[in-house]
Amino acid sequence: MDYLVKLYQNAFLEPLSVAETITIRKPIGTEKHVVLDWIGAQFNQRWQSEAATAFSRHNSLFIAVHDKEIVGFACYDGTAKGFFGPLGVSEFAREKGVGKQLLRKTLNAMKEAGYGYAIIPTNSEDYYRKYLDLIEINGSEKSIYHDMVG
């Protein structure tokens, strides 16, 4: 199912509540292979591909870093313009606010880029509802991913 988030009605600039030792930032070009390899190893090749596309499109990718190690990522415009995600956090960083801050940082970047809405394709509706007012997109059960190869 796909959901909409109204970016124009939300302020996503809350102070960071993650541990002081975790930084959320955009990766630089020389980190691209490290970031993409981490995403592929931690999650899957599809997310790795989406992140690669997001990185190539105006670097719409964010990473969470702890002691020079990646512990999470989020991106937008990876599958299609206006799409948020994927979002992934390592086991180490779960339940520490990292996912929430990656979500907020990425949605705020979308808002600043001029998007009025973000589309979130997800099976994890409960997670996103903790932080966002989601609007279900009727008829999106098939989603943009419905006829992928592989």
mmCIF file of C-alpha atoms in Angstrom:
data_model
loop_
_atom_site.group_PDB
_atom_site.id
_atom_site.type_symbol
_atom_site.label_atom_id
_atom_site.label_comp_id
_atom_site.label_asym_id
_atom_site.label_seq_id
_atom_site.Cartn_x
_atom_site.Cartn_y
_atom_site.Cartn_z
ATOM 1 C CA MET A 1 0.000 0.000 0.000
ATOM 2 C CA ASP A 2 1.146 3.557 -0.690
ATOM 3 C CA TYR A 3 0.541 6.490 1.648
ATOM 4 C CA LEU A 4 0.774 10.259 1.318
ATOM 5 C CA VAL A 5 2.282 12.606 3.867
ATOM 6 C CA LYS A 6 1.438 16.313 3.639
ATOM 7 C CA LEU A 7 4.823 17.979 3.856
ATOM 8 C CA TYR A 8 3.389 21.488 3.687
ATOM 9 C CA GLN A 9 1.446 20.992 6.942
ATOM 10 C CA ASN A 10 4.249 19.510 8.998
ATOM 11 C CA ALA A 11 7.326 20.865 10.697
ATOM 12 C CA PHE A 12 10.016 18.216 10.615
ATOM 13 C CA LEU A 13 12.733 20.256 12.303
ATOM 14 C CA GLU A 14 12.514 18.827 15.821
ATOM 15 C CA PRO A 15 15.806 18.762 17.715
ATOM 16 C CA LEU A 16 17.675 15.508 17.290
ATOM 17 C CA SER A 17 16.917 13.050 20.063
ATOM 18 C CA VAL A 18 19.454 10.427 19.048
ATOM 19 C CA ALA A 19 22.597 9.739 21.007
ATOM 20 C CA GLU A 20 25.175 12.506 20.783
ATOM 21 C CA THR A 21 27.574 10.060 19.159
ATOM 22 C CA ILE A 22 25.266 9.523 16.160
ATOM 23 C CA THR A 23 25.402 11.982 13.267
ATOM 24 C CA ILE A 24 22.863 12.158 10.449
ATOM 25 C CA ARG A 25 24.258 13.567 7.213
ATOM 26 C CA LYS A 26 24.552 13.131 3.467
ATOM 27 C CA PRO A 27 27.411 10.950 2.272
ATOM 28 C CA ILE A 28 30.047 12.397 -0.020
ATOM 29 C CA GLY A 29 31.050 10.925 -3.367
ATOM 30 C CA THR A 30 34.050 8.995 -2.090
ATOM 31 C CA GLU A 31 31.802 7.192 0.415
ATOM 32 C CA LYS A 32 29.321 5.997 -2.204
ATOM 33 C CA HIS A 33 30.682 2.459 -2.529
ATOM 34 C CA VAL A 34 30.949 2.006 1.255
ATOM 35 C CA VAL A 35 27.385 3.216 1.805
ATOM 36 C CA LEU A 36 25.906 1.110 -0.985
ATOM 37 C CA ASP A 37 27.852 -1.997 0.066
ATOM 38 C CA TRP A 38 26.575 -1.545 3.641
ATOM 39 C CA ILE A 39 22.968 -1.216 2.488
ATOM 40 C CA GLY A 40 23.262 -4.333 0.314
ATOM 41 C CA ALA A 41 24.833 -6.371 3.138
ATOM 42 C CA GLN A 42 22.471 -5.149 5.880
ATOM 43 C CA PHE A 43 19.223 -5.204 3.909
ATOM 44 C CA ASN A 44 19.013 -6.272 0.256
ATOM 45 C CA GLN A 45 20.077 -5.452 -3.300
ATOM 46 C CA ARG A 46 16.773 -3.756 -4.147
ATOM 47 C CA TRP A 47 17.270 -1.197 -1.397
ATOM 48 C CA GLN A 48 20.876 -0.864 -2.504
ATOM 49 C CA SER A 49 19.673 -0.054 -6.030
ATOM 50 C CA GLU A 50 17.148 2.503 -4.801
ATOM 51 C CA ALA A 51 19.810 4.167 -2.647
ATOM 52 C CA ALA A 52 22.214 4.259 -5.613
ATOM 53 C CA THR A 53 19.578 6.025 -7.699
ATOM 54 C CA ALA A 54 18.840 8.474 -4.877
ATOM 55 C CA PHE A 55 22.547 9.194 -4.459
ATOM 56 C CA SER A 56 22.859 9.878 -8.167
ATOM 57 C CA ARG A 57 19.790 12.161 -8.181
ATOM 58 C CA HIS A 58 20.971 15.243 -6.330
ATOM 59 C CA ASN A 59 22.248 13.067 -3.466
ATOM 60 C CA SER A 60 18.852 12.564 -1.861
ATOM 61 C CA LEU A 61 20.364 10.031 0.542
ATOM 62 C CA PHE A 62 21.088 10.399 4.261
ATOM 63 C CA ILE A 63 23.156 8.177 6.527
ATOM 64 C CA ALA A 64 23.390 7.813 10.296
ATOM 65 C CA VAL A 65 26.974 7.388 11.503
ATOM 66 C CA HIS A 66 28.315 6.193 14.860
ATOM 67 C CA ASP A 67 32.084 6.045 15.455
ATOM 68 C CA LYS A 68 32.746 6.220 11.698
ATOM 69 C CA GLU A 69 30.403 3.277 11.075
ATOM 70 C CA ILE A 70 27.097 3.491 9.219
ATOM 71 C CA VAL A 71 24.133 2.530 11.405
ATOM 72 C CA GLY A 72 21.225 3.656 9.228
ATOM 73 C CA PHE A 73 20.079 5.292 6.017
ATOM 74 C CA ALA A 74 17.057 6.862 4.354
ATOM 75 C CA CYS A 75 16.490 8.358 0.940
ATOM 76 C CA TYR A 76 13.961 9.825 -1.448
ATOM 77 C CA ASP A 77 13.532 9.922 -5.225
ATOM 78 C CA GLY A 78 15.114 6.471 -5.466
ATOM 79 C CA THR A 79 12.228 4.679 -7.166
ATOM 80 C CA ALA A 80 10.324 7.664 -8.496
ATOM 81 C CA LYS A 81 10.175 11.385 -7.864
ATOM 82 C CA GLY A 82 8.301 12.144 -4.672
ATOM 83 C CA PHE A 83 8.810 8.672 -3.195
ATOM 84 C CA PHE A 84 10.290 8.389 0.304
ATOM 85 C CA GLY A 85 12.367 5.362 1.202
ATOM 86 C CA PRO A 86 13.674 2.972 1.828
ATOM 87 C CA LEU A 87 14.610 3.543 5.452
ATOM 88 C CA GLY A 88 16.830 1.077 7.283
ATOM 89 C CA VAL A 89 18.558 1.009 10.661
ATOM 90 C CA SER A 90 21.084 -1.554 11.928
ATOM 91 C CA GLU A 91 20.239 -3.729 14.933
ATOM 92 C CA PHE A 92 22.702 -1.668 17.004
ATOM 93 C CA ALA A 93 20.841 1.592 16.401
ATOM 94 C CA ARG A 94 17.235 0.410 16.726
ATOM 95 C CA GLU A 95 15.075 1.841 19.515
ATOM 96 C CA LYS A 96 17.440 4.844 19.838
ATOM 97 C CA GLY A 97 15.517 7.345 17.711
ATOM 98 C CA VAL A 98 17.764 6.928 14.673
ATOM 99 C CA GLY A 99 14.977 5.810 12.334
ATOM 100 C CA LYS A 100 12.724 8.644 13.464
ATOM 101 C CA GLN A 101 15.423 11.242 12.848
ATOM 102 C CA LEU A 102 16.369 9.793 9.462
ATOM 103 C CA LEU A 103 12.679 9.937 8.553
ATOM 104 C CA ARG A 104 12.324 13.548 9.682
ATOM 105 C CA LYS A 105 15.590 14.696 8.105
ATOM 106 C CA THR A 106 14.656 13.130 4.772
ATOM 107 C CA LEU A 107 11.076 14.443 4.762
ATOM 108 C CA ASN A 108 12.342 17.903 5.637
ATOM 109 C CA ALA A 109 14.786 17.735 2.710
ATOM 110 C CA MET A 110 11.866 16.810 0.435
ATOM 111 C CA LYS A 111 9.883 19.773 1.762
ATOM 112 C CA GLU A 112 12.837 22.120 1.204
ATOM 113 C CA ALA A 113 13.202 20.740 -2.352
ATOM 114 C CA GLY A 114 9.648 21.902 -3.071
ATOM 115 C CA TYR A 115 7.627 18.731 -2.641
ATOM 116 C CA GLY A 116 4.142 19.248 -1.212
ATOM 117 C CA TYR A 117 3.656 15.557 -0.487
ATOM 118 C CA ALA A 118 5.802 12.496 0.084
ATOM 119 C CA ILE A 119 4.651 9.088 -1.115
ATOM 120 C CA ILE A 120 5.589 6.271 1.237
ATOM 121 C CA PRO A 121 5.204 2.766 -0.187
ATOM 122 C CA THR A 122 5.273 0.438 2.814
ATOM 123 C CA ASN A 123 4.113 -2.698 4.525
ATOM 124 C CA SER A 124 5.199 -1.102 7.836
ATOM 125 C CA GLU A 125 2.269 1.270 8.227
ATOM 126 C CA ASP A 126 2.284 0.962 12.038
ATOM 127 C CA TYR A 127 5.863 2.248 12.244
ATOM 128 C CA TYR A 128 5.164 5.344 10.166
ATOM 129 C CA ARG A 129 1.853 6.085 11.922
ATOM 130 C CA LYS A 130 3.812 6.594 15.175
ATOM 131 C CA TYR A 131 5.360 9.721 13.646
ATOM 132 C CA LEU A 132 3.172 10.832 10.739
ATOM 133 C CA ASP A 133 -0.390 11.425 9.642
ATOM 134 C CA LEU A 134 -0.633 8.999 6.738
ATOM 135 C CA ILE A 135 -3.244 9.254 4.009
ATOM 136 C CA GLU A 136 -3.905 5.927 2.320
ATOM 137 C CA ILE A 137 -3.833 6.111 -1.476
ATOM 138 C CA ASN A 138 -6.845 4.135 -2.665
ATOM 139 C CA GLY A 139 -6.077 1.628 -5.402
ATOM 140 C CA SER A 140 -2.345 1.508 -4.620
ATOM 141 C CA GLU A 141 -2.356 -2.114 -3.487
ATOM 142 C CA LYS A 142 -0.434 -3.105 -6.621
ATOM 143 C CA SER A 143 2.073 -0.272 -6.108
ATOM 144 C CA ILE A 144 4.797 0.882 -8.446
ATOM 145 C CA TYR A 145 6.733 -2.286 -7.611
ATOM 146 C CA HIS A 146 4.090 -4.762 -8.841
ATOM 147 C CA ASP A 147 5.833 -5.961 -11.999
ATOM 148 C CA MET A 148 9.509 -5.905 -11.032
ATOM 149 C CA VAL A 149 11.807 -8.499 -12.529
ATOM 150 C CA GLY A 150 13.899 -10.775 -10.348
#
